[in-house]
Coordinates of C-alpha atoms and ligand atoms in Angstrom, one line a residue:
Chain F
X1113 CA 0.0 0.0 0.0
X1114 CA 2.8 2.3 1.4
X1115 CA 4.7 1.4 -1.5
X1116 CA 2.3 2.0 -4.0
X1117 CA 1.7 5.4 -3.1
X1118 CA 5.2 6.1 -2.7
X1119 CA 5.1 5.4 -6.6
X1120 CA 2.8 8.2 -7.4
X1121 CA 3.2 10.8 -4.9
X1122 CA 6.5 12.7 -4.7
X1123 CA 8.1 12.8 -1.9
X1124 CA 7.2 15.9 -0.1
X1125 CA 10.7 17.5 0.2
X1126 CA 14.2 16.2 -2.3
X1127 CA 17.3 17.5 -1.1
X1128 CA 20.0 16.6 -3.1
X1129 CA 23.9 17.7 -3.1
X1130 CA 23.1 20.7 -1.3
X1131 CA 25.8 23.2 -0.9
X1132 CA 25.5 26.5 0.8
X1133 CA 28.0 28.9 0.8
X1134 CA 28.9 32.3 3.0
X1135 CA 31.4 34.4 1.5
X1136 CA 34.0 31.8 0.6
X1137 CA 32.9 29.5 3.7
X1138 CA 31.2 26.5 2.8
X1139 CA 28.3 25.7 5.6
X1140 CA 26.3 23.3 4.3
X1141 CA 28.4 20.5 2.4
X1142 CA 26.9 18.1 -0.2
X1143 CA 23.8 17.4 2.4
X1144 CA 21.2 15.0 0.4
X1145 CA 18.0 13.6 2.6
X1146 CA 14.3 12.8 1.5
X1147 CA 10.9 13.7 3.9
X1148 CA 8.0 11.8 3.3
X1149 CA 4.0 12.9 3.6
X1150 CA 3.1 12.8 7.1
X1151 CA 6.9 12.4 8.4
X1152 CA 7.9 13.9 11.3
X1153 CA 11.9 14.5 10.5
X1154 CA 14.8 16.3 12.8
X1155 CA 17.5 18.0 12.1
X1156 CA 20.0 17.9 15.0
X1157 CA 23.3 18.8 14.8
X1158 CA 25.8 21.5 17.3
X1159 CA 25.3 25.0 17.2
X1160 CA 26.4 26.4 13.7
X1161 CA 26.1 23.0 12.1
X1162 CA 24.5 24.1 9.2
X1163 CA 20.8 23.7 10.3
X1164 CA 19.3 27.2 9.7
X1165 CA 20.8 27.7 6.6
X1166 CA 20.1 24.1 5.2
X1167 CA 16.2 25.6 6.0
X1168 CA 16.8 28.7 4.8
X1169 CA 17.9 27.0 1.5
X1170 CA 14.7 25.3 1.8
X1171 CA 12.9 28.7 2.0
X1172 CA 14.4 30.1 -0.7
X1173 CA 16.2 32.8 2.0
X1174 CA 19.3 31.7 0.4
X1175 CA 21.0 31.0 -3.1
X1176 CA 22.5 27.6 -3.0
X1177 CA 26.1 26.9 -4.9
X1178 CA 24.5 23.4 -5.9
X1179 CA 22.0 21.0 -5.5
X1180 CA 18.3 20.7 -5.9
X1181 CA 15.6 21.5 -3.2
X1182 CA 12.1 20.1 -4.5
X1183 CA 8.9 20.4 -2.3
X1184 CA 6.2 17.8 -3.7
X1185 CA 7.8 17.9 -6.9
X1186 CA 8.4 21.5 -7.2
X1187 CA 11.4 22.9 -7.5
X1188 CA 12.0 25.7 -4.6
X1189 CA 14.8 27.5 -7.2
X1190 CA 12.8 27.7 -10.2
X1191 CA 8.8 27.8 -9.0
X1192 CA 9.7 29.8 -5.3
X1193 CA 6.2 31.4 -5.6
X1194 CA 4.7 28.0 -5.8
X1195 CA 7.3 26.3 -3.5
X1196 CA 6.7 28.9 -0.8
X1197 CA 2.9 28.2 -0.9
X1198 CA 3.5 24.6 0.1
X1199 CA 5.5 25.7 3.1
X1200 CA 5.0 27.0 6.6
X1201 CA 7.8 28.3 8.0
X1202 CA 9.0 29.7 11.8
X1203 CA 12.3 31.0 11.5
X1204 CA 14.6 31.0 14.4
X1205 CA 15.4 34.8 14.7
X1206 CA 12.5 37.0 12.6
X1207 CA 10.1 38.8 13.3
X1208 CA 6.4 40.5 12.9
X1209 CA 6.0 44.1 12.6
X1210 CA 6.3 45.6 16.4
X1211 CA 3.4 48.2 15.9
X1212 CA 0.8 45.7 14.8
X1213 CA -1.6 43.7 17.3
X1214 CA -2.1 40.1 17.1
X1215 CA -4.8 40.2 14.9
X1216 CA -3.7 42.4 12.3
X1217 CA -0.8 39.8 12.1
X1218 CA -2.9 37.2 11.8
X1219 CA -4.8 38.8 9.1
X1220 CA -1.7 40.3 7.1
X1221 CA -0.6 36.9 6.7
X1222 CA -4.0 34.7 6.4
X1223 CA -3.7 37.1 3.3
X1224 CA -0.1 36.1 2.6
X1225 CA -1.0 33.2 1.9
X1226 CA -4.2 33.4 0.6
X1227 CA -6.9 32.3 3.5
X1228 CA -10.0 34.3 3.4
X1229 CA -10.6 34.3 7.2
X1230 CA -13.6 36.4 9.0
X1231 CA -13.3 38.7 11.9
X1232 CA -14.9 36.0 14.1
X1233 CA -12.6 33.0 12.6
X1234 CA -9.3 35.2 13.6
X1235 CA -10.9 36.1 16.9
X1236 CA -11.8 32.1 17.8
X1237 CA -8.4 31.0 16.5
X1238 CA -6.6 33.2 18.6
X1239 CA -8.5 32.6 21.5
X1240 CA -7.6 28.6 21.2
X1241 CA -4.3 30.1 21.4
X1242 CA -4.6 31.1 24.7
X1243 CA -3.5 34.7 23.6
X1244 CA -7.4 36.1 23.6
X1245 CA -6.9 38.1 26.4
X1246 CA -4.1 40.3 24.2
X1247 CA -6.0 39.7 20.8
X1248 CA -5.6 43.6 20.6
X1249 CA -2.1 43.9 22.2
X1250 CA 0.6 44.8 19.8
X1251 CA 3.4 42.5 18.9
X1252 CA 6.3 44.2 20.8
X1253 CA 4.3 44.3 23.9
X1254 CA 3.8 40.3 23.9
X1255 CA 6.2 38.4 25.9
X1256 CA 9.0 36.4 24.2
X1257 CA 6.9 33.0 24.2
X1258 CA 3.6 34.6 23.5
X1259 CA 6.0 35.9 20.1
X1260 CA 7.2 32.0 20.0
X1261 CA 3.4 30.8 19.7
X1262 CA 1.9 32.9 17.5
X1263 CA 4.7 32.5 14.9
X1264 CA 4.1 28.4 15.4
X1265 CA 0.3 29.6 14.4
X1266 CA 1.3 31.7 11.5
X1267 CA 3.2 28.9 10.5
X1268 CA 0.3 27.1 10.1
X1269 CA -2.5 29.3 9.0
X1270 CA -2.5 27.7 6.0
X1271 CA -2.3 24.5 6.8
X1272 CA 1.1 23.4 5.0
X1273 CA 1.8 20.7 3.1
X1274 CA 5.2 21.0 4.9
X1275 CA 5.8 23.0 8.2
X1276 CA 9.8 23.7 8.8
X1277 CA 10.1 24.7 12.3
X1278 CA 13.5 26.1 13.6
X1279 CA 13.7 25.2 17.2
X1280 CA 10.2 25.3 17.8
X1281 CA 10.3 24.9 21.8
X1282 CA 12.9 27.2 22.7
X1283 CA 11.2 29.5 24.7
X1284 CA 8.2 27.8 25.4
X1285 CA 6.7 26.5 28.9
X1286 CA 6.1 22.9 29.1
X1287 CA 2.2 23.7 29.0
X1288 CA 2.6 25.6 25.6
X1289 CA 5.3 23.1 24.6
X1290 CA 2.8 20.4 25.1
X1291 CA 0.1 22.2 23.3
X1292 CA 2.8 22.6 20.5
X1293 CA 3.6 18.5 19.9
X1294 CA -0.3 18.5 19.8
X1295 CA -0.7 20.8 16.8
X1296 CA 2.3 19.3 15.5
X1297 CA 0.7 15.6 15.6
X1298 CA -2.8 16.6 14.4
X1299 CA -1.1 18.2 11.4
X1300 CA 0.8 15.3 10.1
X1301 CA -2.2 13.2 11.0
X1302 CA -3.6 15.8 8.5
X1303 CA -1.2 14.6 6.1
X1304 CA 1.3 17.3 6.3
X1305 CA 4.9 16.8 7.2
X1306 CA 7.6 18.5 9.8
X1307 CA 11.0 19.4 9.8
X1308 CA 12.4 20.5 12.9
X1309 CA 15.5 21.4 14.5
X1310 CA 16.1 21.0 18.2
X1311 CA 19.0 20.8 20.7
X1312 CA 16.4 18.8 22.9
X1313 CA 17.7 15.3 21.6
X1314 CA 14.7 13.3 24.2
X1315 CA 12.2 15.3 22.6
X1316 CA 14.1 14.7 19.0
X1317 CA 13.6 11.0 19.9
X1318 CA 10.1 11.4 21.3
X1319 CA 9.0 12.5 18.5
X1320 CA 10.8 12.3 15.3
X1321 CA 10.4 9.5 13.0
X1322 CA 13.6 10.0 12.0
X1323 CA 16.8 12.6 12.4
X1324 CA 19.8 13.4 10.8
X1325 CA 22.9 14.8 12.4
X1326 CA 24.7 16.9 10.8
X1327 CA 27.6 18.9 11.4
X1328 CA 30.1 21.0 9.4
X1329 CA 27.4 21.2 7.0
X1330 CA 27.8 17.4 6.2
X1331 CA 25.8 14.4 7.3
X1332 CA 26.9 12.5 9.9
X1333 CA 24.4 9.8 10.3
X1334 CA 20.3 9.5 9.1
X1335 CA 17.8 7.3 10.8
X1336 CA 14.8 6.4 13.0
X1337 CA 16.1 7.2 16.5
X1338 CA 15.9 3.4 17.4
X1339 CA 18.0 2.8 14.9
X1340 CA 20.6 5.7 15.2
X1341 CA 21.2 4.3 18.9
X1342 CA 21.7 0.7 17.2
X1343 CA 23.9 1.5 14.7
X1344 CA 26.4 3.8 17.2
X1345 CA 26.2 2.2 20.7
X1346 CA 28.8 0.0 20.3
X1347 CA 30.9 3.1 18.6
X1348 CA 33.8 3.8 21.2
X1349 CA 33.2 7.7 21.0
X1350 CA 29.1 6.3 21.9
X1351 CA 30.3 4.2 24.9
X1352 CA 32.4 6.8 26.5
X1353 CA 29.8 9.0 27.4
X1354 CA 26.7 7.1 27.6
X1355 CA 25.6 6.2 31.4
X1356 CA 23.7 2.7 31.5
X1357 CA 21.4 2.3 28.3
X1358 CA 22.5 4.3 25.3
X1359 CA 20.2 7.3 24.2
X1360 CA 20.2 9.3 21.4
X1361 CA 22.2 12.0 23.2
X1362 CA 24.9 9.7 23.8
X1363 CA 24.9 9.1 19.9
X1364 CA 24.5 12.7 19.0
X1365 CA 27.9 13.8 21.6
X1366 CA 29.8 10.6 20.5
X1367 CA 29.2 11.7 16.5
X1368 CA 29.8 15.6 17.2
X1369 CA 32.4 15.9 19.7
X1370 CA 32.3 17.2 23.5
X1371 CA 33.5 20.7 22.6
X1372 CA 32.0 23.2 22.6
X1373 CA 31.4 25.4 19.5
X1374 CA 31.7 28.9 18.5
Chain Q
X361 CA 7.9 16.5 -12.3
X362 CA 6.7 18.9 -15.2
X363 CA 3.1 17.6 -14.9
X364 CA 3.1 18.3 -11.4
X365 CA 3.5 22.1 -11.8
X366 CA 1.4 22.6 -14.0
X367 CA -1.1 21.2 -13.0
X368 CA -0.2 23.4 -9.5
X369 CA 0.7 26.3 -11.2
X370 CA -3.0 28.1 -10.7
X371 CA -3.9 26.4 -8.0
X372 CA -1.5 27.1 -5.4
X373 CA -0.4 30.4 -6.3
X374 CA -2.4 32.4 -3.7
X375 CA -4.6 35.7 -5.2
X376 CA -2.3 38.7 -5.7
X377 CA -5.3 40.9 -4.8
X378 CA -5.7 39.7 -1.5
X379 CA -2.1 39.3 -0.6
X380 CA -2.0 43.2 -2.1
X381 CA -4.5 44.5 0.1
X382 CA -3.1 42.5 3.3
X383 CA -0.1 44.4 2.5
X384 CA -1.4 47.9 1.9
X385 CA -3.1 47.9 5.0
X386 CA -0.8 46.5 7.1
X387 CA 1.8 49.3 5.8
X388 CA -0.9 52.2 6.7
X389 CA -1.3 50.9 10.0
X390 CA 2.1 50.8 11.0
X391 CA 2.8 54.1 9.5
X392 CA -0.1 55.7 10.9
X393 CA 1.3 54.4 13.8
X394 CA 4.5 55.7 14.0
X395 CA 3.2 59.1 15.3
X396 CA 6.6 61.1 15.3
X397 CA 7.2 60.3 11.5
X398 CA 3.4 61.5 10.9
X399 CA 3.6 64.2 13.0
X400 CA 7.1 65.9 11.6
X401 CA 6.4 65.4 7.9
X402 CA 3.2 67.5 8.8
X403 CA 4.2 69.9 11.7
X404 CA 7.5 70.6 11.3
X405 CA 6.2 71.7 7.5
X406 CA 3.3 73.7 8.9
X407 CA 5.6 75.5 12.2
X408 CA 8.0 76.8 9.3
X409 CA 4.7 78.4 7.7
X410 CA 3.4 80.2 10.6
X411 CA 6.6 81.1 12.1
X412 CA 7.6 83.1 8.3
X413 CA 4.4 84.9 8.3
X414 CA 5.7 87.4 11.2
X415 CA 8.1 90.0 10.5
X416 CA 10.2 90.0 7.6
X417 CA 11.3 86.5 7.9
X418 CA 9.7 85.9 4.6
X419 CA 10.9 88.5 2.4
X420 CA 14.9 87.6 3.5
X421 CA 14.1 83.8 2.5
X422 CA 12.7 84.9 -0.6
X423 CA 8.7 85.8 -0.6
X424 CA 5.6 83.1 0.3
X425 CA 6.5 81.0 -3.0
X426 CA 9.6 79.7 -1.4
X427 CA 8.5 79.8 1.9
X428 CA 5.5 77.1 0.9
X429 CA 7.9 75.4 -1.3
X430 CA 10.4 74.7 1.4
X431 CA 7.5 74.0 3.8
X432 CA 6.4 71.1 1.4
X433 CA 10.1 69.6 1.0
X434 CA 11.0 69.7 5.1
X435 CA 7.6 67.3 5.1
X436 CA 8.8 65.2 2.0
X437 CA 12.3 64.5 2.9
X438 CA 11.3 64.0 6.7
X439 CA 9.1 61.1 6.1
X440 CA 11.1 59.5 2.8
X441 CA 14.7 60.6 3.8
X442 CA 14.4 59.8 7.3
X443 CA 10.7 57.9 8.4
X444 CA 10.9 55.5 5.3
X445 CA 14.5 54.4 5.1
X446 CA 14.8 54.3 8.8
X447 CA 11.8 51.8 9.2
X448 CA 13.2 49.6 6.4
X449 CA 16.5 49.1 7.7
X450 CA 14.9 48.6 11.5
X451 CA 12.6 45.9 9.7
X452 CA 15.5 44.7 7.9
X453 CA 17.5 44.0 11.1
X454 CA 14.7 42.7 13.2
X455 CA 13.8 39.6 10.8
X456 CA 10.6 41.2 9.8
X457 CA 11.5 41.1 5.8
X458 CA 13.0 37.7 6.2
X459 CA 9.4 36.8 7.8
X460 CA 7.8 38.8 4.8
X461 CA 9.8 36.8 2.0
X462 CA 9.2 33.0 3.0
X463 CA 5.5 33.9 2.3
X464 CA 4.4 33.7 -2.1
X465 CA 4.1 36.8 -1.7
X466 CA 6.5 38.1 -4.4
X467 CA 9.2 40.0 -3.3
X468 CA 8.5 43.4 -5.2
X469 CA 4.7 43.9 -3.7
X470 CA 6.2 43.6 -0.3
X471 CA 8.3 46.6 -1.5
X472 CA 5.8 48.3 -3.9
X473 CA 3.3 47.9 -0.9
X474 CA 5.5 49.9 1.6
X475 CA 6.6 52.9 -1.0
X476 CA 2.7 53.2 -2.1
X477 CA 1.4 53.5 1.5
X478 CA 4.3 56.0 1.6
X479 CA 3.3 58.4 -1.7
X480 CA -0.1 57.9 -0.7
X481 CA 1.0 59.7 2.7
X482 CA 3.4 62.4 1.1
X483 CA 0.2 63.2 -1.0
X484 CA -2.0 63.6 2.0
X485 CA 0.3 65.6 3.8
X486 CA 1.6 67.8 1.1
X487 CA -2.4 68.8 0.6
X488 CA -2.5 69.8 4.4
X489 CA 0.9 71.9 3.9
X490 CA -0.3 73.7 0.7
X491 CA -3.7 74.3 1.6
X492 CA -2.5 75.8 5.3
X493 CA 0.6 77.7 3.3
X494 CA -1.4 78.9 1.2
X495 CA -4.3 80.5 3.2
X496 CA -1.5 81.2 6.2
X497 CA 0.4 83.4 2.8
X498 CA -2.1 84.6 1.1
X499 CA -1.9 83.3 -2.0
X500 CA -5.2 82.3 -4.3
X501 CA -4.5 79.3 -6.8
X502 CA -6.7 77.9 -9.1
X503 CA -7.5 74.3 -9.1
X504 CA -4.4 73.2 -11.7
X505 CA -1.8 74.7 -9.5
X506 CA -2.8 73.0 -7.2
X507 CA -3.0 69.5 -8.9
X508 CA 0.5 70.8 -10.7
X509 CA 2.1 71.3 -7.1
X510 CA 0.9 67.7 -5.6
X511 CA 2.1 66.1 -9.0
X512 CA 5.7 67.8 -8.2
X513 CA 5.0 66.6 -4.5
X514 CA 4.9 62.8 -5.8
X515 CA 7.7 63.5 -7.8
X516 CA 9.8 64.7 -4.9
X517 CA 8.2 61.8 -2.9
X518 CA 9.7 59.8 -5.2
X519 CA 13.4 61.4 -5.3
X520 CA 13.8 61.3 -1.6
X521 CA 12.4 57.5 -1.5
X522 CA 14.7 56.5 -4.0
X523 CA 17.3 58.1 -1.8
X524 CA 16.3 56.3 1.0
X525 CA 16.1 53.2 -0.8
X526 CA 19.8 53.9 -2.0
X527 CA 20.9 54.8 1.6
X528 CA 19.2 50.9 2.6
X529 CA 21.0 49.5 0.1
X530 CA 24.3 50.5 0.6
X531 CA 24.5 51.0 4.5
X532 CA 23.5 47.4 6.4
X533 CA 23.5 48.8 9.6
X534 CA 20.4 50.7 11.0
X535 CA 21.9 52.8 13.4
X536 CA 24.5 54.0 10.7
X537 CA 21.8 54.8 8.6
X538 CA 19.8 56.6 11.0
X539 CA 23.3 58.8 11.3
X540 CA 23.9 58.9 8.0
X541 CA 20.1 59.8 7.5
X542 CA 20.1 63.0 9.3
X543 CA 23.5 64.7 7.7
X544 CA 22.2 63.9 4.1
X545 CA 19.0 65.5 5.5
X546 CA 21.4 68.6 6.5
X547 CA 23.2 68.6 3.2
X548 CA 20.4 68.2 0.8
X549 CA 18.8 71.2 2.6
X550 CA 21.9 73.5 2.8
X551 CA 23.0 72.8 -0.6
X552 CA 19.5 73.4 -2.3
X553 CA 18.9 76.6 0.1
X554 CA 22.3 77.9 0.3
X555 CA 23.7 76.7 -2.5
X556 CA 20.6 78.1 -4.7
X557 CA 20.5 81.3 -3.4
X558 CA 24.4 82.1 -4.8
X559 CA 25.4 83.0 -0.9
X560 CA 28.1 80.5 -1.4
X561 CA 28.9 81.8 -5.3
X562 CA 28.8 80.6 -8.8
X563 CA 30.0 77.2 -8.9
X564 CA 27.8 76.7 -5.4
X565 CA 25.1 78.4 -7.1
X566 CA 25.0 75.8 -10.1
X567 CA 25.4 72.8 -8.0
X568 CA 23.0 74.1 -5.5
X569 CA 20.1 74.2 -8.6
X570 CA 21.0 70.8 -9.9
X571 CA 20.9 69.4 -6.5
X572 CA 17.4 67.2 -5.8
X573 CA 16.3 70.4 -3.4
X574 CA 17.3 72.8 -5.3
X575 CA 15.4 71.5 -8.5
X576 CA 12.6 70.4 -6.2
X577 CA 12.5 74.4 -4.8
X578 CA 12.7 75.4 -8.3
X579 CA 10.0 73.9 -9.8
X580 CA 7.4 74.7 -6.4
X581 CA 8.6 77.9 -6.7
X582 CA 7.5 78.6 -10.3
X583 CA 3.8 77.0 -9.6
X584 CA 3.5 78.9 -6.9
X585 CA 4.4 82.4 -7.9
X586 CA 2.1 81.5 -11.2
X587 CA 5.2 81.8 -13.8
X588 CA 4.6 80.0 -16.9
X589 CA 6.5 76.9 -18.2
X590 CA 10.2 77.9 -18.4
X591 CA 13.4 76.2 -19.8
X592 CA 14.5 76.2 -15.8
X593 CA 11.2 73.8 -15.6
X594 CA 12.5 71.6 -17.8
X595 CA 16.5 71.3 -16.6
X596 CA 14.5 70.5 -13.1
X597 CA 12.2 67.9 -14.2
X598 CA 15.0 66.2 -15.8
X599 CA 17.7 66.6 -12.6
X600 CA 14.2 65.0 -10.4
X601 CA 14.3 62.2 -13.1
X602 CA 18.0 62.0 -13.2
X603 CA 17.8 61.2 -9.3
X604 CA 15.3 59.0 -9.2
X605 CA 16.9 56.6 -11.7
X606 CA 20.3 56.3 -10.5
X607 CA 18.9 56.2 -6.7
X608 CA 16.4 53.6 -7.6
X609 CA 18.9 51.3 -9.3
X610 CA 21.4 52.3 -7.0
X611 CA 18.8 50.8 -4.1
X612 CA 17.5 48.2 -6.3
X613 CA 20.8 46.6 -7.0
X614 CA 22.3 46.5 -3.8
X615 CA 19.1 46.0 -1.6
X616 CA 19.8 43.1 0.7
X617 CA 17.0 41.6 2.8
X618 CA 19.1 40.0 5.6
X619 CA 21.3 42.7 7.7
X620 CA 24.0 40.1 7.3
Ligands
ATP1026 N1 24.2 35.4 7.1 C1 25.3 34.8 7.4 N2 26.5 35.3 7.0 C2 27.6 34.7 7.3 N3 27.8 33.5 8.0 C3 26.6 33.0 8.5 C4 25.3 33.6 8.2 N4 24.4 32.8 8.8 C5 25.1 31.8 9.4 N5 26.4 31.9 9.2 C6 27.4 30.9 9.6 O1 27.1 29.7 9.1 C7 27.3 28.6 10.0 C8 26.0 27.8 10.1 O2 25.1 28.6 10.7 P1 23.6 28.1 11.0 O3 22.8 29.3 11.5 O4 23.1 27.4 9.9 O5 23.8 27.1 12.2 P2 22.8 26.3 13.1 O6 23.1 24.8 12.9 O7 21.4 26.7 12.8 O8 23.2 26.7 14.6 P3 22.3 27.0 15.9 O9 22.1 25.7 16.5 O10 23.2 27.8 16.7 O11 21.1 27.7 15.5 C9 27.8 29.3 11.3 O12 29.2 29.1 11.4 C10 27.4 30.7 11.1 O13 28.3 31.5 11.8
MG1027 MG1 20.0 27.7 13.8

């Protein structure tokens, strides 16, 4: 069954031989990797690993040197309009215009990306949330996780055929954190799919159905979590650190190193 | 992979009209909103008008034509110059055009959005000015002048923007451009008032004329005082153009979104 829709449909994101470039520093290295519909998939890797511009390639943010990013068969460099209309996006450092409330964000970008949403629709989404009480408030004036949850809702208003999140929970309280892996399961169960990055490698293998690490730009190793944490436990770098039964942590430090980076 | 696009390609392009008009009013509010610009491009205009109709004031700086004509260019290059540019390379720096561009909307209506909000402004404001100079001055004009004077207004809106939009284009950082924003302000005004009025002598005098206050001055200045289409008219339209072009590219070309 699985395999015979895998025939027709595209996959929902192609990354092939991606190379990004700053300047003349290469930070993202030849990094290839496939998501599926209704795949939950993490990107983990150390700080400046390469995992914000790997999305922002995605995204279209930035020109690639080489390599082919398609979203359900269209290709993000030549089709961006179209590409972008697939996606929903939380970046990790943006952000909405400070003198606008809540709902006139919500409304600027319901017409973004082209949702026809009445005054009452905005009002009850907002409300579920939790953020009714500042419906009116503007952006600036919202504290740093109420910022955090309504760009996860942005994020969505369209309801995305892929949602790339860029460390979704930072910030967030374990109640709206909660709420957060909710949404997030009720959208693939939708049929859309996730890319995440986190530096929270129990919630990476809570929830991911699969995760690369990556560092340098390059990837290190690409699999369920289960089977990450087969392949590597008996990996000397793997035994040093792990204590008792090897988790994925253990995996991710034995692959990236104990030091820390820049 | 072809079929797949195209048979996409209406379908998930979201309407331009809506994502337009999302734009357009989200760019009024926050402009409306940011009271100081507002209120300099049409207070500082309109103190300058009452303060030169005591005493001689307005005979030294050269009777009520150039008095309303300055008046309407202290509003124009307030808001463009340093309201505009300065909000860009704030929004620039704070993520919010990054936010902006992973949406379909297309990249030039996110720009085209901001600058019409912004002429549609300078238009409002320039009325106010002209109608208060005018009454304040005593000076009747028929209904022409006064469409000829906000049609010059949107032309000078358009110089300073594209100013702006160079000074965004080429400075990354907003608090250089905020620095940089008020001496070109300075400049612009000294060379078109100073330089114009041949205080400073010849060569001043020319650069002064050709300079985008100067030719803006110029050009008010013959509506206002009712003289007919002269050669001078011309040389200014042309400088205005002149500006505008090499600014726009200038701004176009070396526009980055990131502050990176
Ligand atoms: N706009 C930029 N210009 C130049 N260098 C950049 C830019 N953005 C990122 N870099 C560099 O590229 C490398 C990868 O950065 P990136 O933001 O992709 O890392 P990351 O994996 O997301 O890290 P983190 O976990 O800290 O978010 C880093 O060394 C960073 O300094
Ligand atoms: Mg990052």
């Amino acid at each position: 069954m699985r395999e015979m829709n895998e025939s027709v449909e595209p996959p929902v994101l192609e990354i092939s031989d991606l190379r990004v470039a700053y300047g003349s520093r290469t930070v993202v290295d030849g990094l290839a990797f496939r998501v599926d519909r209704g795949e939950i998939f993490g990107l983990l890797g150390p700080n400046g690993a390469g995992k914000t511009t790997t999305l922002s390639a995605l995204e279209g943010l930035v020109k690639p040197l080489s390599g082919r990013v398609v979203v359900n068969g269209v290709e993000v460099q030549r089709y961006p309009i179209e590409a972008k209309a697939l996606l929903g996006v939380q970046l990790q450092s943006s952000s909405f215009q400070a003198e606008l409330s809540i709902e006139q964000i919500v409304k600027l970008y319901a017409g973004l990306y082209g949702v026809r949403l009445s005054r009452a629709q905005i009002r009850e989404s907002i409300r579920t949330l939790g953020l009714g009480e500042e419906l009116g408030k503007r952006f600036k004036h919202l504290s740093g996780g109420q910022q955090q949850r309504l760009a996860l809702f942005i994020a969505t208003i369209h309801n995305p055929l892929l949602l790339l999140l860029d460390e979704p929970t930072a910030g967030l309280d374990p109640q709206s954190r909660r709420t957060l892996w909710k949404r997030i399961e009720k959208l693939r169960g939708d049929g859309s799919s996730i890319v995440l990055t986190t530096h929270s490698m129990e919630e990476a293998q809570a929830v991911c159905d699969r995760v690369a690490i990556i560092d340098h730009g390059k990837l290190l190793t690409l699999g369920t979590p289960a089977e990450l944490i087969n392949k590597h436990k008996d990996d000397p770098e793997v035994l040093a650190v792990a204590h008792g039964a090897v988790t994925l942590e253990d995996v991710f430090i034995g692959l990236t190193g104990d030091e820390i980076r820049d | 992979m072809r079929s797949v696009i195209d048979d996409r390609n209406s379908a998930a392009r979201p309407s331009l009209a809506l994502a337009m008009r999302s734009l357009l009013l989200a760019d009024s509010i926050v402009l409306l909103r940011s009271r100081v610009s507002v209120v300099l491009s049409i207070l500082l205009p309109i103190v300058v008008l009452v303060v030169t109709t005591f005493g001689k004031a307005q005979s030294r700086l050269g009777g009520s034509d150039l008095v309303i004509g300055l008046a309407l260019i202290l509003g124009l290059l307030t808001s463009c110059l340093l309201g505009y540019s300065l909000t860009l390379a704030h929004d620039r720096e704070m993520g919010v055009l990054q936010r902006l561009r992973v949406t379909p909307a297309p990249t030039w209506m996110i720009m085209t959005s901001r600058l019409v909000v912004q002429v549609a402004t300078n238009l409002i404001a320039s009325a106010i000015v002209m109608i208060v100079g005018t009454i304040l001055h005593g000076l009747s004009l028929n209904a022409g002048q006064y469409a000829l004077i906000l049609a010059i207004a949107v032309l000078g809106a358009a110089m300073f923007l594209a100013i702006g939009q160079a000074l965004v284009g080429v400075v990354k950082s907003s608090t250089a451009i905020n620095a940089i924003g008020r001496v070109l302000f300075v400049i612009l005004l000294l060379l078109g008032l100073l330089g114009g009025s041949g205080i400073l002598g010849d060569t001043m005098k020319t650069i002064g004329d050709w300079s985008p206050v100067g030719a803006l001055m110029a050009f008010f200045s013959s509506v206002l005082s009712q003289a007919t289409w002269s050669a001078q008219d011309g040389y200014s339209l042309l400088a205005c153009l002149g500006y505008i072009v090499v600014f726009s590219f200038i701004g176009i070309r070396w526009f980055r979104w990131d502050a990176q």
